[in-house]
Coordinates of N, CA and C in Angstrom, one line a residue:
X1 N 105.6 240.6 4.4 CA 106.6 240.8 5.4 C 107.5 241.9 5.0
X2 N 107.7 242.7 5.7 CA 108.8 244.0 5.4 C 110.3 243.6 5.2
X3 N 111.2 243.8 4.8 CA 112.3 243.4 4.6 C 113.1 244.6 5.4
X4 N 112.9 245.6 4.4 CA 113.7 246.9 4.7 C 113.0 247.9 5.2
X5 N 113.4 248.7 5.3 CA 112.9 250.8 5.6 C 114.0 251.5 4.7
X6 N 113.6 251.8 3.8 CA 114.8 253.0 3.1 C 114.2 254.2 2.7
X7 N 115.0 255.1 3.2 CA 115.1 256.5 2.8 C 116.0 257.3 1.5
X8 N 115.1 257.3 0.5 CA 115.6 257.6 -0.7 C 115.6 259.2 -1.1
X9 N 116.7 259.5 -1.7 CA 116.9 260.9 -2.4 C 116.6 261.1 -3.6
X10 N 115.8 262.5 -3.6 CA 115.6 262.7 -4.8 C 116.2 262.2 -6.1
X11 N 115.9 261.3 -7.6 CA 116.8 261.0 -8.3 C 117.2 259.4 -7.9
X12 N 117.5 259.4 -7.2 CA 117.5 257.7 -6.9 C 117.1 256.8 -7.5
X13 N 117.8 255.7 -8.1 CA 116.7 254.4 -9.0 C 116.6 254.1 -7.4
X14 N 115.2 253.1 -7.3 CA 114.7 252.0 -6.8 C 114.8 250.8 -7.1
X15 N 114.6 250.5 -8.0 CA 114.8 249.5 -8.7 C 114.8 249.7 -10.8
X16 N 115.9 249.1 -11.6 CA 116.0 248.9 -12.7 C 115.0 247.8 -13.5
X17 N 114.6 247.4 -14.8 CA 113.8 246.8 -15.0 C 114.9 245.2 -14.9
X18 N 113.8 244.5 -14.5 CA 114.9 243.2 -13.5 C 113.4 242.3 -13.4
X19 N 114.3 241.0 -13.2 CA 113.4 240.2 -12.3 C 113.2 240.0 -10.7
X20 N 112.2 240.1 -10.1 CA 112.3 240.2 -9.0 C 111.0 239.4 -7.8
X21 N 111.8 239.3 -6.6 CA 110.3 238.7 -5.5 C 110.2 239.5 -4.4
X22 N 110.6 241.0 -4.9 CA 110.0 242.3 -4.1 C 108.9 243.1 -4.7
X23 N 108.6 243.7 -3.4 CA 107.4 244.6 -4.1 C 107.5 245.6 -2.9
X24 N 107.1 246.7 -3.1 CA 107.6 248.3 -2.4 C 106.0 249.2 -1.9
X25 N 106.2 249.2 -0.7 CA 105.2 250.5 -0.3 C 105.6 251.9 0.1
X26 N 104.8 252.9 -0.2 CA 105.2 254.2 -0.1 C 104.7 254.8 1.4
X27 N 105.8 255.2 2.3 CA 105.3 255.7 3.6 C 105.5 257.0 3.4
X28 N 105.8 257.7 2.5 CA 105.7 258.7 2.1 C 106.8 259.3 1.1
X29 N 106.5 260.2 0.8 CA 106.9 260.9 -1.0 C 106.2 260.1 -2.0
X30 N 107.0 260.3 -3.1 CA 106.5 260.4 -4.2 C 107.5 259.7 -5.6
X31 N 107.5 258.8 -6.5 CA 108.4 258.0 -7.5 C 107.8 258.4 -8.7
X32 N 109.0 258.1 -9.8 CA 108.1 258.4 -11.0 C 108.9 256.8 -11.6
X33 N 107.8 256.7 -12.7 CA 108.3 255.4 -13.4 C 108.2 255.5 -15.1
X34 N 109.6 255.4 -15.2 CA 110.3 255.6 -16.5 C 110.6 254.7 -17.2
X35 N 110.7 254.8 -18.8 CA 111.5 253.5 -19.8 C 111.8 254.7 -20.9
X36 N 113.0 253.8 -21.0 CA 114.2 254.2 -22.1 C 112.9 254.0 -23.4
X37 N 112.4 255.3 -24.6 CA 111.6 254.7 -25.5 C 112.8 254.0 -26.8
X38 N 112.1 254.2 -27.7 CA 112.7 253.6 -28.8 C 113.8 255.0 -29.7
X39 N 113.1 255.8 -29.1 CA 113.9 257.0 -29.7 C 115.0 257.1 -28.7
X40 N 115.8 256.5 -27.4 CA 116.3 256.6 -26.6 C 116.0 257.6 -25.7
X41 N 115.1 258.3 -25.9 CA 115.1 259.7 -24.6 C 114.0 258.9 -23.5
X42 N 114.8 259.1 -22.2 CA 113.0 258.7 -20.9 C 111.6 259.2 -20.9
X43 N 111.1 258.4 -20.9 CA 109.8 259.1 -20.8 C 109.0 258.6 -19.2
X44 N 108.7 259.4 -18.9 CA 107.9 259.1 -17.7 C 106.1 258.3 -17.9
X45 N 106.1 257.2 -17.5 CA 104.7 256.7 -17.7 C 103.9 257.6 -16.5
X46 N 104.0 257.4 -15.5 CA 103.5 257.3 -14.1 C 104.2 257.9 -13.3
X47 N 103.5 258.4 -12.5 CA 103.7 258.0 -10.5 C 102.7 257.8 -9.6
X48 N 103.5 257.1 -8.9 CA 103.2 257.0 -7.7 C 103.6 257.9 -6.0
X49 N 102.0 258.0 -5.3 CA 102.0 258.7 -4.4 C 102.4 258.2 -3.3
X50 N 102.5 258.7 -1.9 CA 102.4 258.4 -0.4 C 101.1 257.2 0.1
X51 N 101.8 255.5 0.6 CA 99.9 255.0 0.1 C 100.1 254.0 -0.6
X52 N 100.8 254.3 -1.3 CA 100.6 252.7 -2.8 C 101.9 252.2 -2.7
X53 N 101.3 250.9 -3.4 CA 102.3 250.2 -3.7 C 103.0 249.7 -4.9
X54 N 103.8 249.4 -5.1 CA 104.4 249.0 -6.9 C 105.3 247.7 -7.2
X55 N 105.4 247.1 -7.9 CA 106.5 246.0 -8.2 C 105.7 245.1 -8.0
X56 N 104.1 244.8 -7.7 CA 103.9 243.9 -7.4 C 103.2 242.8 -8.7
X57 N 103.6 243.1 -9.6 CA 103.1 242.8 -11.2 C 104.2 241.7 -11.5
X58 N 105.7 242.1 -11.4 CA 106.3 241.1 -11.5 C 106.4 240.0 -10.3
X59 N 105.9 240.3 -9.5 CA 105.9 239.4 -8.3 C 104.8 238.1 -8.2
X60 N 103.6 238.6 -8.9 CA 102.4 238.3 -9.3 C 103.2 237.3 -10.6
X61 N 103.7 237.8 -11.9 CA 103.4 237.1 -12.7 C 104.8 236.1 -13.3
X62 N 105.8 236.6 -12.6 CA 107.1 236.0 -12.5 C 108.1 236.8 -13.5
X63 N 107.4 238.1 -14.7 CA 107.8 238.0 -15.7 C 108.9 239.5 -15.3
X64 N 110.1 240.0 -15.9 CA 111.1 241.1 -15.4 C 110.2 242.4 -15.6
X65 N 110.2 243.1 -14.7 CA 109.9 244.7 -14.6 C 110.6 245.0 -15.9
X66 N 109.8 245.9 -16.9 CA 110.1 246.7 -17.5 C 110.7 247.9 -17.6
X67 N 110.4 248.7 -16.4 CA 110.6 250.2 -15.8 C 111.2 250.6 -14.9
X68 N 111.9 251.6 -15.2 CA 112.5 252.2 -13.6 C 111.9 252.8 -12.9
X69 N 112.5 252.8 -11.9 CA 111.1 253.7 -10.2 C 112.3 254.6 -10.3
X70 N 112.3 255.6 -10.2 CA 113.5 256.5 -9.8 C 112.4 258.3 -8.8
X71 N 113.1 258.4 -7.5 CA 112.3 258.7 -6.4 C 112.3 260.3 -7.3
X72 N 111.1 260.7 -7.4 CA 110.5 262.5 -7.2 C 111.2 263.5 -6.6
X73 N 111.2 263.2 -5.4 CA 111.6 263.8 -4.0 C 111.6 262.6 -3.2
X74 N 112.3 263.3 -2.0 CA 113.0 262.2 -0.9 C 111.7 261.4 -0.6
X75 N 111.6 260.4 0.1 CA 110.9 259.0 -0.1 C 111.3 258.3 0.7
X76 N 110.4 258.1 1.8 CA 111.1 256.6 2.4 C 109.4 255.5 2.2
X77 N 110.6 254.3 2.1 CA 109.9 253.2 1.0 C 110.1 251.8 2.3
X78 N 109.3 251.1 1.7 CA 109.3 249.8 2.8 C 109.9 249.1 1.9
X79 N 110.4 248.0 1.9 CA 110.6 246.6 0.9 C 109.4 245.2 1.7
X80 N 108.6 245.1 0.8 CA 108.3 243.7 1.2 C 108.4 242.5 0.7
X81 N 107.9 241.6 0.8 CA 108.1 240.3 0.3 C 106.9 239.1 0.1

């Protein structure tokens, strides 16, 4: 079920590593997904394109997102549930 429509700016968190019973699809742009390493500097694991979906791991397994989503470029995102 959709919740939201948001239009995100480049730079933007999406979401912080958290517990959560959302999960996000991409109607277009582009996110990258980051974690603070042990040396403190971000490192980028991933992204995600226009198409997919994310967050649905902690939704799935109950357990807190690790990573930040922070948007590429502008991005508008659905919220589902």
């Amino acid at each position: 079920i959709c919740q939201d429509l948001y239009l995100l700016l480049k730079g933007k968190n999406i979401f912080l590593p958290s517990r959560s019973t959302l999960y996000f699809f991409f109607n277009s742009g582009s996110v990258r997904v980051e974690r603070v390493g042990e040396d403190g500097r971000v490192h980028e694991l991933m992204r995600y394109e226009s198409g997919e979906i994310f967050g649905e791991l902690s939704l799935v397994t109950g357990l807190p997102r690790t990573a930040s989503i922070v948007a590429a470029e502008e991005c508008v995102v659905l919220e589902l549930t």
